[in-house]
Short mmCIF file of C-alpha atoms in Angstrom, two decimals:
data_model
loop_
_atom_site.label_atom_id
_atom_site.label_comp_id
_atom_site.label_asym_id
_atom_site.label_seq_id
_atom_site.Cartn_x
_atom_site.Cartn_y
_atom_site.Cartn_z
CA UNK X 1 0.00 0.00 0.00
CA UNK X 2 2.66 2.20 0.86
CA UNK X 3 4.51 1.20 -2.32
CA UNK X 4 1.29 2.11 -4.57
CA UNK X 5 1.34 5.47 -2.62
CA UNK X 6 4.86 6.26 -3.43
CA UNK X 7 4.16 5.09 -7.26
CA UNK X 8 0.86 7.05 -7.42
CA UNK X 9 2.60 10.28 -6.49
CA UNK X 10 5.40 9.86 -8.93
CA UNK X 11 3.06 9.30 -11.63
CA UNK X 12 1.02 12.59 -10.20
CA UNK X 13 4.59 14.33 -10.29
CA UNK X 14 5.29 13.25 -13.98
CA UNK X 15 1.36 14.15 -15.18
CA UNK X 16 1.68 17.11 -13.37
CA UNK X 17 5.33 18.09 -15.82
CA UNK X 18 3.08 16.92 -18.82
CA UNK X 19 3.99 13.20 -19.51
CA UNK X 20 0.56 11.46 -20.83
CA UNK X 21 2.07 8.12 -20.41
CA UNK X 22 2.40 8.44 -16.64
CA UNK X 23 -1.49 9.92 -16.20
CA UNK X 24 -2.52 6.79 -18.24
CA UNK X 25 -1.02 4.40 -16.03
CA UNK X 26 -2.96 6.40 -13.45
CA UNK X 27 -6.15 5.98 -15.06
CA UNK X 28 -5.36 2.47 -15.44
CA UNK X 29 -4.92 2.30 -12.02
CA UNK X 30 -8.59 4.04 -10.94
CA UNK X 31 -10.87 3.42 -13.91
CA UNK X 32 -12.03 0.65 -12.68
CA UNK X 33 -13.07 1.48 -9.37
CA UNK X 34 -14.65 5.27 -10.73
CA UNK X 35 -16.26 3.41 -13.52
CA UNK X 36 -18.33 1.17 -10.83
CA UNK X 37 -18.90 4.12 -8.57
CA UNK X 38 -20.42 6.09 -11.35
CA UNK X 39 -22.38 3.02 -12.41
CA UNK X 40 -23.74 2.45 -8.91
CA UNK X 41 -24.24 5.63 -8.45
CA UNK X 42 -26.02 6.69 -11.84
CA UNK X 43 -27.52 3.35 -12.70
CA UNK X 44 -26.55 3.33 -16.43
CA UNK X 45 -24.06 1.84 -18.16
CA UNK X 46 -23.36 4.56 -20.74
CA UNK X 47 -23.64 7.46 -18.94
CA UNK X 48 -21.27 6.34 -16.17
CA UNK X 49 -18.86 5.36 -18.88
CA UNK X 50 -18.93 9.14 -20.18
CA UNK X 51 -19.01 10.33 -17.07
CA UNK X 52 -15.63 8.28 -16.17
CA UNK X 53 -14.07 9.45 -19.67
CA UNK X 54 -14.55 13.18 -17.87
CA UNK X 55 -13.92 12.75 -14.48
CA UNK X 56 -10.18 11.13 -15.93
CA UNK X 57 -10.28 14.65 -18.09
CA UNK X 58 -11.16 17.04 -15.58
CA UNK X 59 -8.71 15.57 -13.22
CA UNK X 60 -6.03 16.01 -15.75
CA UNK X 61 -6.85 19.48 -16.66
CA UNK X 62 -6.78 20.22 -12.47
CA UNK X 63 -3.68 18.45 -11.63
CA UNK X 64 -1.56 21.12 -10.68
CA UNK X 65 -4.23 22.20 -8.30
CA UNK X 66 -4.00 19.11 -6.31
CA UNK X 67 -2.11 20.01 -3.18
CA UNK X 68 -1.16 17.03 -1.82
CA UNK X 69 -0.96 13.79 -4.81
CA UNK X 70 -1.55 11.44 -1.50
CA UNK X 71 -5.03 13.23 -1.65
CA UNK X 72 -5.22 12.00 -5.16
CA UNK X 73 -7.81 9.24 -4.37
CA UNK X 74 -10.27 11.20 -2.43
CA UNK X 75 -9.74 14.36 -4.86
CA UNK X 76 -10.27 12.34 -8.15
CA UNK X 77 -13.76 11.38 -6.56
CA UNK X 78 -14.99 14.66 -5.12
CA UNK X 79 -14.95 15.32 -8.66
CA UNK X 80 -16.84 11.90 -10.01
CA UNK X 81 -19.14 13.12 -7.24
CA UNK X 82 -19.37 16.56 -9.18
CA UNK X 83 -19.78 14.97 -12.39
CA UNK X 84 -22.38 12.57 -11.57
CA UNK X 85 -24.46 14.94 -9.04
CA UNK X 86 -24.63 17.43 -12.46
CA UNK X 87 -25.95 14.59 -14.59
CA UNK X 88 -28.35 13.57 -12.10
CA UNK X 89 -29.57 17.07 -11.58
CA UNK X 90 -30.40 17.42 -15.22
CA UNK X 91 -31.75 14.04 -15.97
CA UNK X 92 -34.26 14.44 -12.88
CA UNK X 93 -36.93 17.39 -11.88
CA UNK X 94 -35.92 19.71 -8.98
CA UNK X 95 -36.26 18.48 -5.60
CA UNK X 96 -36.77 15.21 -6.55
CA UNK X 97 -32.98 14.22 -6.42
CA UNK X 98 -32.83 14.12 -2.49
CA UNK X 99 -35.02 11.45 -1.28
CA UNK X 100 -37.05 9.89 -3.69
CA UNK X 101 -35.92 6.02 -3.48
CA UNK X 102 -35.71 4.38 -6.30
CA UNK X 103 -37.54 1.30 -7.67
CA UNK X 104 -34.69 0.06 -9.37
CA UNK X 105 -33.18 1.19 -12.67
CA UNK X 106 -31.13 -0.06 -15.54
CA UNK X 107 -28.63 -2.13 -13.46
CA UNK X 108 -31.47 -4.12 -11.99
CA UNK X 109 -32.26 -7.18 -13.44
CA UNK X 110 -30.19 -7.11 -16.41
CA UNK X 111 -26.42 -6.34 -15.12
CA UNK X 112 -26.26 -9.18 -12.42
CA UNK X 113 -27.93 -12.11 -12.98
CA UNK X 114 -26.93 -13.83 -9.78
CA UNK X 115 -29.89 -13.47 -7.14
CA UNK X 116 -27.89 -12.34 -4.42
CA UNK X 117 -26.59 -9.78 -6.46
CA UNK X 118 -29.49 -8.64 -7.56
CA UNK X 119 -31.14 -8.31 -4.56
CA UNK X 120 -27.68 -5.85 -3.54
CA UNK X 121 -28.31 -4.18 -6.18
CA UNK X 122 -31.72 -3.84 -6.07
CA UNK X 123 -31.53 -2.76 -2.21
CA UNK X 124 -28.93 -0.05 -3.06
CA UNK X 125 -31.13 1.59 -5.91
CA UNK X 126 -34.16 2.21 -3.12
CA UNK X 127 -31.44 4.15 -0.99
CA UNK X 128 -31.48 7.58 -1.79
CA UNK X 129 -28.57 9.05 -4.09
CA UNK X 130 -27.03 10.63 -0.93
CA UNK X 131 -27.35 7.40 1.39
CA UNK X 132 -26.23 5.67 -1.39
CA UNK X 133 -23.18 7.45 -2.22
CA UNK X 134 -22.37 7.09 1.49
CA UNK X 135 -22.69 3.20 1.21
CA UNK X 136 -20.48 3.47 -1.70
CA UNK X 137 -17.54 5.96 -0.97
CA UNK X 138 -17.46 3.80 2.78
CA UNK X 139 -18.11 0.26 2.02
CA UNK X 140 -16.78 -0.03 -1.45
CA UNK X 141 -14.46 2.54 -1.27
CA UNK X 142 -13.04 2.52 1.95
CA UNK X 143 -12.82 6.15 2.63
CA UNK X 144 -12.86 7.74 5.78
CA UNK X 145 -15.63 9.72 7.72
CA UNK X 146 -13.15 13.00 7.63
CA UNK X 147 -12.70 11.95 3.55
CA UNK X 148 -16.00 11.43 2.44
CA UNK X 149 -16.90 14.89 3.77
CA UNK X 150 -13.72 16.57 1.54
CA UNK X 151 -15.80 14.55 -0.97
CA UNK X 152 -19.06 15.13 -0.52
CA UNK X 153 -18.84 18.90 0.48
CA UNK X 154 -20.28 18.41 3.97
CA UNK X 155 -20.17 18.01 7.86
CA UNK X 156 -18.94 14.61 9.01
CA UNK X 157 -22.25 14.69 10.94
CA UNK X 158 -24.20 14.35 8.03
CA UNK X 159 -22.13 11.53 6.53
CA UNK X 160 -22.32 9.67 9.78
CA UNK X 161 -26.67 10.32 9.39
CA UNK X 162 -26.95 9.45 5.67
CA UNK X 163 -24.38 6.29 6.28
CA UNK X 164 -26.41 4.68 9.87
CA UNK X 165 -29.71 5.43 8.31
CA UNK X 166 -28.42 3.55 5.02
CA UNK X 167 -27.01 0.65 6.77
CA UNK X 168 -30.38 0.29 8.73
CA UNK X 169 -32.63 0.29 5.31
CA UNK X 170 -30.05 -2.18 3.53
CA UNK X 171 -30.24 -4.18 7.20
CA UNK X 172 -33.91 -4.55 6.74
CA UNK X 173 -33.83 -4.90 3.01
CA UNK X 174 -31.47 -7.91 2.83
CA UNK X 175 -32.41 -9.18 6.30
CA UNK X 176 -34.88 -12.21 3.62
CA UNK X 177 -31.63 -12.66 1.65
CA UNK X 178 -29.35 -13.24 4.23
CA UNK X 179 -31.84 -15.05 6.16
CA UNK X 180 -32.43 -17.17 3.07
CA UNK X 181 -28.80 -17.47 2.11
CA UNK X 182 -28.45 -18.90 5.88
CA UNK X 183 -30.59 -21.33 5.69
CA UNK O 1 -21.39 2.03 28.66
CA UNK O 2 -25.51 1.95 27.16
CA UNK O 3 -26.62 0.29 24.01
CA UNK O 4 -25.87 2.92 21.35
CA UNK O 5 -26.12 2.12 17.58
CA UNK O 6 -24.07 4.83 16.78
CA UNK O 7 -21.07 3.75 18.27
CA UNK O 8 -22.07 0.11 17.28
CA UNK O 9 -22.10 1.12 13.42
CA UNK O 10 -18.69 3.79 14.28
CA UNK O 11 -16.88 0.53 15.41
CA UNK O 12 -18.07 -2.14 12.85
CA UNK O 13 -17.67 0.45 9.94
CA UNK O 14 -13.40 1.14 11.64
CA UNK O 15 -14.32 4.39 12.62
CA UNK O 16 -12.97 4.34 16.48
CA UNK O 17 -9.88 5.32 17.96
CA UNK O 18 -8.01 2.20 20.07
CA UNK O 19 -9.00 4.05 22.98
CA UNK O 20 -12.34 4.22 22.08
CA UNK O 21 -12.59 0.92 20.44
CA UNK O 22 -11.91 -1.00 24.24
CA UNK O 23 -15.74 0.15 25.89
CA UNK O 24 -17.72 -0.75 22.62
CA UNK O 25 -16.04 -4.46 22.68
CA UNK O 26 -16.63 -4.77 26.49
CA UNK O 27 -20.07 -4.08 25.66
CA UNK O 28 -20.69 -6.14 22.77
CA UNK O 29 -19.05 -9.18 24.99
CA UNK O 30 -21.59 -8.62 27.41
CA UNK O 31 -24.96 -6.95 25.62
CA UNK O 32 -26.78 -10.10 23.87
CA UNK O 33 -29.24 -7.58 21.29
CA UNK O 34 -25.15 -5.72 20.42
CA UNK O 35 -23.86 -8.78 19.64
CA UNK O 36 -26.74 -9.75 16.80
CA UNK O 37 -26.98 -6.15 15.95
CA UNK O 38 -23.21 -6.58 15.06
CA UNK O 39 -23.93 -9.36 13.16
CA UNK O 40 -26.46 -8.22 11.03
CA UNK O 41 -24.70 -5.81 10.15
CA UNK O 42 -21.74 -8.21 9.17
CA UNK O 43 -23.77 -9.89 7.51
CA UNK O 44 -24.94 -6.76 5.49
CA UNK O 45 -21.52 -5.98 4.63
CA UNK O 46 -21.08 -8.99 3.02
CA UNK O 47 -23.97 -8.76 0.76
CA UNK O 48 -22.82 -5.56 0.06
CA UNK O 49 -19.59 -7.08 -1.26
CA UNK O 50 -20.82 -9.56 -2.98
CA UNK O 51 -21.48 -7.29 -5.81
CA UNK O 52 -18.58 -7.32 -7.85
CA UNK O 53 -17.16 -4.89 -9.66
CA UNK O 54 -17.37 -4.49 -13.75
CA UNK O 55 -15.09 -4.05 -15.94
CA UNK O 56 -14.76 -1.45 -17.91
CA UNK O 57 -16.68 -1.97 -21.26
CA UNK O 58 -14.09 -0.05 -23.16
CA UNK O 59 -10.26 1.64 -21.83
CA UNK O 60 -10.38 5.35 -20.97
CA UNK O 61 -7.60 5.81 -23.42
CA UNK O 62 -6.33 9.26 -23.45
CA UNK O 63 -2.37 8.62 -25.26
CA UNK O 64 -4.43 9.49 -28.76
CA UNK O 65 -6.37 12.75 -27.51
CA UNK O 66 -5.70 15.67 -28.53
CA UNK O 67 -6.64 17.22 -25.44
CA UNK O 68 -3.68 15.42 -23.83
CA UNK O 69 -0.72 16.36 -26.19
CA UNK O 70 1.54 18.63 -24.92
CA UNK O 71 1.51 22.00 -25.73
CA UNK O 72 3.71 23.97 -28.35
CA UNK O 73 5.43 25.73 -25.32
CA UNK O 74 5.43 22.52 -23.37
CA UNK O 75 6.96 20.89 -25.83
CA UNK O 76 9.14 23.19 -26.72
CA UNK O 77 10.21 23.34 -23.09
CA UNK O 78 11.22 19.67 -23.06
CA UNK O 79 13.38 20.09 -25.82
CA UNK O 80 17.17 20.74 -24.79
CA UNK O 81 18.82 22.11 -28.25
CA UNK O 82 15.48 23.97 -28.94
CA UNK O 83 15.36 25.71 -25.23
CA UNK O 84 19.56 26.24 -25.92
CA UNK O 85 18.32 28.04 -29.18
CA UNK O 86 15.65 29.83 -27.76
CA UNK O 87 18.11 31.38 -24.31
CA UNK O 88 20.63 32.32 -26.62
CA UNK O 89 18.00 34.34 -28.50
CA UNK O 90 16.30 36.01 -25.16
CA UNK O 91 20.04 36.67 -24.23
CA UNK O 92 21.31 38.05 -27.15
CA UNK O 93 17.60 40.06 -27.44
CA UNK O 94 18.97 41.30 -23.73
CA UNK O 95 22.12 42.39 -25.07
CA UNK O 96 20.97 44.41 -27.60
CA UNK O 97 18.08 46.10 -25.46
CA UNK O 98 20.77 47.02 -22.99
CA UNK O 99 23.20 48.69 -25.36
CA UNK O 100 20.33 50.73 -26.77
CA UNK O 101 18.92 51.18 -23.38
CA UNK O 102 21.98 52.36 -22.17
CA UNK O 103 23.21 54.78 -24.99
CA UNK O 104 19.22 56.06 -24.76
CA UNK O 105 18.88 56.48 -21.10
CA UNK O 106 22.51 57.64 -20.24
CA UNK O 107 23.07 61.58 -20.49
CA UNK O 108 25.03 63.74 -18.50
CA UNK O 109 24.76 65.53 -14.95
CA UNK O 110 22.61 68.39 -15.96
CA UNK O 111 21.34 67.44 -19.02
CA UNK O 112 17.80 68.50 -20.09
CA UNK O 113 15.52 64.97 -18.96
CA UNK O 114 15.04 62.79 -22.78
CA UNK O 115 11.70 62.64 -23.07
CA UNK O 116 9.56 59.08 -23.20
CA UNK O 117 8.91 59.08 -26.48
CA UNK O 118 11.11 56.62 -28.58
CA UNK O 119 11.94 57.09 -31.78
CA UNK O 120 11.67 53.89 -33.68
CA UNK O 121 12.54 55.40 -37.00
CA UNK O 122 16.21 56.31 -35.43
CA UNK O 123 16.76 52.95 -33.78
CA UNK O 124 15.76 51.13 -36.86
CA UNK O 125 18.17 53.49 -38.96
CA UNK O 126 20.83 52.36 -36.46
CA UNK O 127 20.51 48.90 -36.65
CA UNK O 128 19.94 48.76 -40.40
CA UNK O 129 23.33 50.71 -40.40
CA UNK O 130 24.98 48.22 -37.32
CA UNK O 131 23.61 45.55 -39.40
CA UNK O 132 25.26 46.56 -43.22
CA UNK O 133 28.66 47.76 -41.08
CA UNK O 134 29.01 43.95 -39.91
CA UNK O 135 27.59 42.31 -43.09
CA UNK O 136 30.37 44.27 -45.03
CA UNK O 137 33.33 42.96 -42.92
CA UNK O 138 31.99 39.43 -42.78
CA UNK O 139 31.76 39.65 -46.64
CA UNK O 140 34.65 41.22 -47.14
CA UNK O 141 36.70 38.42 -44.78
CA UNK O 142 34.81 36.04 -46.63
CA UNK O 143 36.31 37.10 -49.68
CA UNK O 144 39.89 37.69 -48.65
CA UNK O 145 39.92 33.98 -47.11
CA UNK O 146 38.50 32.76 -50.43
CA UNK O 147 41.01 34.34 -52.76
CA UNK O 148 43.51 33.48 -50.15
CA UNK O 149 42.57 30.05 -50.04
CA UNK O 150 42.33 30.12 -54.10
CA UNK O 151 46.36 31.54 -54.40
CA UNK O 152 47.38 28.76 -52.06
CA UNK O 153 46.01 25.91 -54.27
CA UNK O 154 47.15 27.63 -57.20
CA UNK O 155 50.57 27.63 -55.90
CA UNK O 156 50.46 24.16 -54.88
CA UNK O 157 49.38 23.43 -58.37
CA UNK O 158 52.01 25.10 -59.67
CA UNK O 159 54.94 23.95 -58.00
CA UNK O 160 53.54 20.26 -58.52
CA UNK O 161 53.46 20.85 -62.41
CA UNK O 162 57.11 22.61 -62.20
CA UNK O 163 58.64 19.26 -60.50
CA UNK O 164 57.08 16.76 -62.49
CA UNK O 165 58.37 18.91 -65.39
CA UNK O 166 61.96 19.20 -64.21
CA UNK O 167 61.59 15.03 -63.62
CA UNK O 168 60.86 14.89 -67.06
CA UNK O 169 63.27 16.66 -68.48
CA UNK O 170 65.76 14.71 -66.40
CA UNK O 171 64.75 11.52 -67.77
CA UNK O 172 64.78 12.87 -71.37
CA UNK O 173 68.01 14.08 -71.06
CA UNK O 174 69.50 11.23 -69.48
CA UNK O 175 68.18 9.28 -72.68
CA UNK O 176 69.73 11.26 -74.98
CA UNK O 177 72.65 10.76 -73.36
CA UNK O 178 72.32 7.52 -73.54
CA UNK O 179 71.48 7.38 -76.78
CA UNK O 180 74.74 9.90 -78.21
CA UNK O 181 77.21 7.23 -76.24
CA UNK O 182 75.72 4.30 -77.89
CA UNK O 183 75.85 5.96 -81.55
CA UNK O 184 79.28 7.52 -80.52
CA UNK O 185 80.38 3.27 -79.54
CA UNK O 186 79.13 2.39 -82.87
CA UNK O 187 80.79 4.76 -85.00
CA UNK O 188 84.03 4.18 -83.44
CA UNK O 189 83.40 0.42 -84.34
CA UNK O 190 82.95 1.53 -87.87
CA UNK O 191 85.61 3.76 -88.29
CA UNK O 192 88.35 0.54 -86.47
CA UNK O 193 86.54 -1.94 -88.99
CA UNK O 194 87.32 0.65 -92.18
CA UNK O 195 90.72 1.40 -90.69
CA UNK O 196 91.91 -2.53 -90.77
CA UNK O 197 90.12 -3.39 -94.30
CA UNK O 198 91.97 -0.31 -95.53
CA UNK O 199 95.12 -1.87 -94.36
CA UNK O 200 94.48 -5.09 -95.73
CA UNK O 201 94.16 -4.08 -99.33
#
């Protein structure tokens, strides 16, 4: 980990002096796990594939703002927060982006054909987009309390709320499947 | 320590210091409803992760963008001969903005104060003159080290033609010589041989 650190902020320190081969292996490196927080996040294949292309863009173009390249992690995803929170705005009426859970979208049902899987997914799409994010920067992304709210432009407090009440809906929602997986 | 789901959730989700870590696990050890709580939640994690991640349907490729190729300056930057090329110019620019700067600006103690304004139709007059003055002598060295060059290779030419001419004329002479002795040996033969059949009669 501490090797990948050092090798991240070399590349940062090359990408930053204009070499295009160092920012690739750097995108190499993060694609990955921005392309599946976009697509959990956005629910469509496509548009969290576009949104990836310019969250890898944007980062580039902002480089040399980045402080401190061990930051680069949480950084890169304030601003696939950024992207996808615009595209979310525009693609839904006002006030309806907050709280409106969701009855499952294009990754239900089609993306994951294993039941248990489903059912994740399925539970994560009726969490709202902010209780969702918070499931996905802290459980899938491993970011810290103090990180996510760099990230997500907010209190700790509030991650802590959106995160507990999150974990209790997903509790109850997959409380059948785990039961059933048990059994 | 009281059952509190916050600090349940705050431990199971890594969140605690050590120091506050110790009271949660006491109480988990000895709070039956904790202990399933914590497992729930366990077991909620590992739904959670059992939704693996996709691949990416296609490489965010950027090598080919445009929007990623350095710029003309950048570039230009990275280039060692080209930023050599490109100091010496600034520098020599320097120079000459100096030592018109300094003949402009300098006047002496008492002097009525130049005025701003510059006059661009003097300073190009001066260089254009600068510029013919050292064009001249370069030409003009350029042509003396041509025709001196020129005279040098003529001479060398010459001199080469004059010895292989005096060789020449060495070895011609020497078969002459040659030649008058032999014709001088044979007539001497003749004249014995006319002698003796002279006496013989």
């Amino acid at each position: 980990m501490i090797f990948r650190e050092v090798e991240d902020r070399d590349l940062i320190a090359k990408a930053r002096r204009g070499h295009v081969d160092a920012y690739n292996v750097l995108v190499s490196r993060w694609e990955k796990r921005v392309f599946n927080y976009l697509l959990r996040l956005v629910g469509h294949r496509e548009d969290a594939l576009d949104l990836s292309q310019d969250v890898f863009l944007k980062a580039y173009q902002n480089l040399k703002k980045l402080e401190d390249p061990a930051k680069f992690p949480g950084w890169l995803f304030r601003i696939a927060h950024n992207e996808a929170y615009s595209l979310l705005r525009k693609n839904r009426p006002e006030g309806e982006l907050a709280a409106e859970p969701k009855t499952g979208g294009e990754t239900s049902g089609r993306m994951f054909p294993m039941e248990l899987t489903l059912a994740v997914q399925s539970a994560l799409s009726r969490l709202s987009d902010d209780q969702r994010e918070a499931v996905l920067l802290k459980v899938y992304q491993g970011f810290k309390f103090e990180e996510m709210a760099e990230i997500l432009s907010c209190p700790v407090s509030t991650v802590k709320s959106r995160l507990y009440t999150a974990l209790d809906l997903l509790k109850q929602t997959l409380a059948p499947v785990q039961m059933g997986g048990a059994e | 320590m009281n059952c509190s789901s916050e600090d349940l959730k705050a431990y199971f989700l890594g969140e605690l210091s050590s120091r506050d870590k110790a009271p949660v696990e006491d109480h988990v050890h000895a709070c039956q409803s904790c202990r399933e709580e914590l497992d729930r939640l366990k077991l909620t994690q590992t739904a959670l992760l059992a939704l693996e991640e996709e691949e990416v349907p296609q490489r965010i490729a950027f090598v080919s963008d445009k929007v990623f190729e350095p710029r003309w300056y950048q570039t230009i930057w990275r280039s060692g001969p080209a930023m050599g090329f490109a100091s010496a110019v600034i520098l020599a620019a320097a120079i000459l903005v100096h030592a018109f700067g300094v003949q402009g600006f300098a006047r002496p103690a008492g002097a009525p104060p130049v005025t701003a304004t510059v006059d661009t139709a003097q300073i190009e007059q001066r260089i254009e003159r600068e510029v013919n003055a050292r064009l001249d002598a370069v030409v003009q060295k350029a042509v003396s080290d041509a025709q001196s060059k020129q005279a040098a290779e003529f001479a060398k030419v010459l001199n080469a033609s004059e010895a292989r001419f005096e060789s020449r004329r060495k070895a011609d002479l020497a078969t002459i010589q040659q030649a008058a002795e032999y014709y001088e040996k044979q007539m001497n033969r003749w004249l014995v041989a006319s002698n003796d059949t002279r006496a013989g009669q």
